XYZ file of C-alpha atoms in Angstrom:
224
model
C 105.063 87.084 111.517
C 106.901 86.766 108.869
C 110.089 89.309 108.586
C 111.152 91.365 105.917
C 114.229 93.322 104.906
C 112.831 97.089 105.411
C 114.188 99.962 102.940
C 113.131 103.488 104.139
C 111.849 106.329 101.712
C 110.342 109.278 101.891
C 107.635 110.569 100.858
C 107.797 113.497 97.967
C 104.107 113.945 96.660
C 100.423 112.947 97.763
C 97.436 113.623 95.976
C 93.969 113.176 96.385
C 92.288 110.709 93.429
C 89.190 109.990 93.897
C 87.036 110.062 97.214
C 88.666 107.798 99.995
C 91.724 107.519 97.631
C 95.081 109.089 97.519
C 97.989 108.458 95.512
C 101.713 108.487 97.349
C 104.561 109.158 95.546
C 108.025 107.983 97.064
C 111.803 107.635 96.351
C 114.283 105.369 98.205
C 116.195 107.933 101.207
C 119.685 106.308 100.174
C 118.970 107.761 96.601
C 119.547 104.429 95.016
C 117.004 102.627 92.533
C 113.874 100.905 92.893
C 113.219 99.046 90.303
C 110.237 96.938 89.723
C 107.372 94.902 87.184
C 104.361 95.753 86.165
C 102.179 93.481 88.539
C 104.109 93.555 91.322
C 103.388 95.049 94.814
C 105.234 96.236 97.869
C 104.697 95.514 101.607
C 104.565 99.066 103.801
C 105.408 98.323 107.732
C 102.414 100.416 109.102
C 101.066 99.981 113.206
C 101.183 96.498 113.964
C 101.495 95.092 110.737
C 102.223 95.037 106.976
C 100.064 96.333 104.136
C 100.385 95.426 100.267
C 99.679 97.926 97.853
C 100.023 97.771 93.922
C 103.301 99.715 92.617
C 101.108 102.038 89.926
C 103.654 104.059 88.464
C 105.822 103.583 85.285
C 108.855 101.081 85.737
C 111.431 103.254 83.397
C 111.137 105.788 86.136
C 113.554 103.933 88.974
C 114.214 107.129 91.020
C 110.301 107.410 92.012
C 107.461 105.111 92.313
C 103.913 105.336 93.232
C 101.069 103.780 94.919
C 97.029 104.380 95.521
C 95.543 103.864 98.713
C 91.926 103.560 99.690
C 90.954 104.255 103.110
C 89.315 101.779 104.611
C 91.269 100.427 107.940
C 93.673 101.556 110.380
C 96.375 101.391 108.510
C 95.350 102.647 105.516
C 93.761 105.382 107.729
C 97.202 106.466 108.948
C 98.490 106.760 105.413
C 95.383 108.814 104.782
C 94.954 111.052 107.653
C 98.956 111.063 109.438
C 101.059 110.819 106.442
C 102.747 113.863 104.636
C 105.182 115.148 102.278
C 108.695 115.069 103.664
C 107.923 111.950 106.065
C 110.118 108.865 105.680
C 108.444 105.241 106.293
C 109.398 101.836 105.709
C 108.586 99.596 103.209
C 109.947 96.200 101.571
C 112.038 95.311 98.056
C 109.025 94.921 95.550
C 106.676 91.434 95.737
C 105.418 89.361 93.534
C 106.424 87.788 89.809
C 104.767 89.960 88.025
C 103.230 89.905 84.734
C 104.696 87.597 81.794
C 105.536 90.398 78.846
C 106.761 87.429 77.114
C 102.999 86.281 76.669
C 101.824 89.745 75.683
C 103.756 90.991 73.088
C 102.835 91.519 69.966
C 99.233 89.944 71.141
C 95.916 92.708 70.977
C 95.172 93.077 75.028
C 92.592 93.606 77.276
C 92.700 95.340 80.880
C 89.761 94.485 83.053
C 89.437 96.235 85.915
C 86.590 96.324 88.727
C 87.273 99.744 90.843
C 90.326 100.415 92.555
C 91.692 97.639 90.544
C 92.665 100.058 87.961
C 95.472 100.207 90.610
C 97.480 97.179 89.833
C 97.050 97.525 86.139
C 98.220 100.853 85.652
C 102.372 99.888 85.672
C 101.474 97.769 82.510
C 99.334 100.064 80.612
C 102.113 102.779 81.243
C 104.575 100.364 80.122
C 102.624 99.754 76.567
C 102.122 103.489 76.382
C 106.025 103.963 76.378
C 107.082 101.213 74.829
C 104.703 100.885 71.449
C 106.529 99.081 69.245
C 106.866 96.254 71.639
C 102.936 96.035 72.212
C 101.725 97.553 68.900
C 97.879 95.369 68.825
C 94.807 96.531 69.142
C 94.031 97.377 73.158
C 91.023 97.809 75.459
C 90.463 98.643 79.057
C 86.897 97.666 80.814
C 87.061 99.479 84.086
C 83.698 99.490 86.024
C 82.932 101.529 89.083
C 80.284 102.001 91.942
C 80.312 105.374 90.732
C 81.592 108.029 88.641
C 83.222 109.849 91.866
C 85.463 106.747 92.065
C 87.148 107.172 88.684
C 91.399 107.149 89.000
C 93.207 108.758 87.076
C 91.298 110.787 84.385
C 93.200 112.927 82.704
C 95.881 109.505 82.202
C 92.877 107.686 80.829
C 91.691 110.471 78.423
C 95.427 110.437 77.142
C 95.247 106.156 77.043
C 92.338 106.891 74.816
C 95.313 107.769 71.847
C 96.624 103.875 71.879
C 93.027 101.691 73.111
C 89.842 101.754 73.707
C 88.237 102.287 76.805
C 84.706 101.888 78.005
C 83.439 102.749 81.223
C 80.916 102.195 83.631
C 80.140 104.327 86.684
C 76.285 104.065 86.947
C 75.961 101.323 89.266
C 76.356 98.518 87.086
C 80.109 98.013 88.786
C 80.432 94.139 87.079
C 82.521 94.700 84.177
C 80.410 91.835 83.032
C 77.969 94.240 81.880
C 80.740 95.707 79.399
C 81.825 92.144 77.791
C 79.401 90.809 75.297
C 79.178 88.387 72.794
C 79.723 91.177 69.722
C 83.214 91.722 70.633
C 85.458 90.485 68.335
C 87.717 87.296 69.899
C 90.466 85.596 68.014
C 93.393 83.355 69.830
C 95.738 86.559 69.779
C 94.498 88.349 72.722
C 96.025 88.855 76.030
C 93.978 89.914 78.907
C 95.088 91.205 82.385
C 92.189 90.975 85.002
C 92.634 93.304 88.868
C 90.144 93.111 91.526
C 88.919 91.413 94.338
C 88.448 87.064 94.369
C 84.454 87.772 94.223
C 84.906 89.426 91.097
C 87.790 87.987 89.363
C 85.794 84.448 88.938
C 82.770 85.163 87.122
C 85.080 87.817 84.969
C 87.230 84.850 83.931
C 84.515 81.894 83.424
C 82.788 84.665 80.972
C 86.086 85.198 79.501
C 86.502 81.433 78.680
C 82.522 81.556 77.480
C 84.365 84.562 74.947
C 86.768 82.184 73.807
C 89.978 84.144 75.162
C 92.432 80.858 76.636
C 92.835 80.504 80.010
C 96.827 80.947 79.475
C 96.628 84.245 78.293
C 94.638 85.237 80.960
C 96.770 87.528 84.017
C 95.544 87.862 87.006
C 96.250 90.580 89.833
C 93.367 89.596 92.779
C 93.284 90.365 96.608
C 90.713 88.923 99.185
């Protein structure tokens, strides 16, 4: 197993999101920063192993950072059900690239997101909510769920509403497919983020490439 240089934090807020997810909220014990990207992740050292979970919160804030878990293993069972306020835990430096903001800006963009993959998209769209001069195009967000009970984050999304659209889908249609049709407007100035798992990210893109969007502007956050 591959090792990894641990930094320990503690945990200063948990809330409950959606059914079998909760959000964790954490700062670095030594008080210094933790700065990340939107798009990257971090590794937690949980029984036996390591986890990866999306950093969700917004970068400018270096002091805190946050994360969503689902429950649905033993690890992310003992961040669920053992886990509190006050407890300190171990976790790595943040993972990943990232996403390019050098291939975004100034471009209209589009977040697609199938379920909890609102998760690993959430550090960007904060990022063009703060920051709107930099990202000042027309925006959408296609998040489809399960179900309803599963949305993230609503009272974030209803403010979102103020810089993009967003369009929804909770009914049991869960393939954002259903929400990308042939009357939306496509030009070569669009940017598109895609989160989810591998079985949805590939008929996502080829129907993206059907659109017209390029394949370059096209960035991907995708787990197994």
């Amino acid at each position: 197993m591959k090792k990894y240089e641990h930094i320990k934090i503690e945990i200063t807020k948990i809330e409950q999101l959606a059914l079998d997810i909760k959000e964790f909220t954490a700062s670095r014990v030594d008080g210094q920063d933790y700065r990340f990207s939107p798009g990257q992740h971090l590794l937690f050292w949980l029984p036996t192993k390591y986890s990866s979970f999306s950093l969700a919160s917004n970068p400018i804030n270096t002091k805190e950072f946050a994360f969503a878990v689902r429950k649905i293993g033993r690890s992310t069972g003992f961040l669920h059900d053992e886990v509190n306020v006050g407890d300190e835990l171990e976790i790595t430096a943040p993972m990943g690239k990232g996403f390019d903001q050098e291939k975004i800006k100034g471009k209209d963009i589009w977040f697609i997101a199938g379920g909890i993959g609102l998760m690993g998209l959430s550090a960007q769209i904060l990022t063009i909510e703060a920051n709107p001069d930099l990202y000042p195009g027309q925006h959408k967000l296609f998040y489809g769920l399960r179900d309803r009970r599963e949305l993230l984050w609503p009272d974030k999304i209803e403010r979102w509403k103020d810089f993009m659209d967003i369009d929804i889908t909770g009914d049991g249609r869960h393939l954002v497919g259903d929400l990308l049709h042939e009357d939306l407007e496509v030009h070569d100035e669009i940017a598109v983020f895609i989160c989810g798992p591998a079985a949805f990210f590939k008929p996502i893109f080829q129907l993206l490439i059907k659109l017209g969007i390029k394949p370059q502007n096209i960035q991907t956050n995708i787990w197994e």
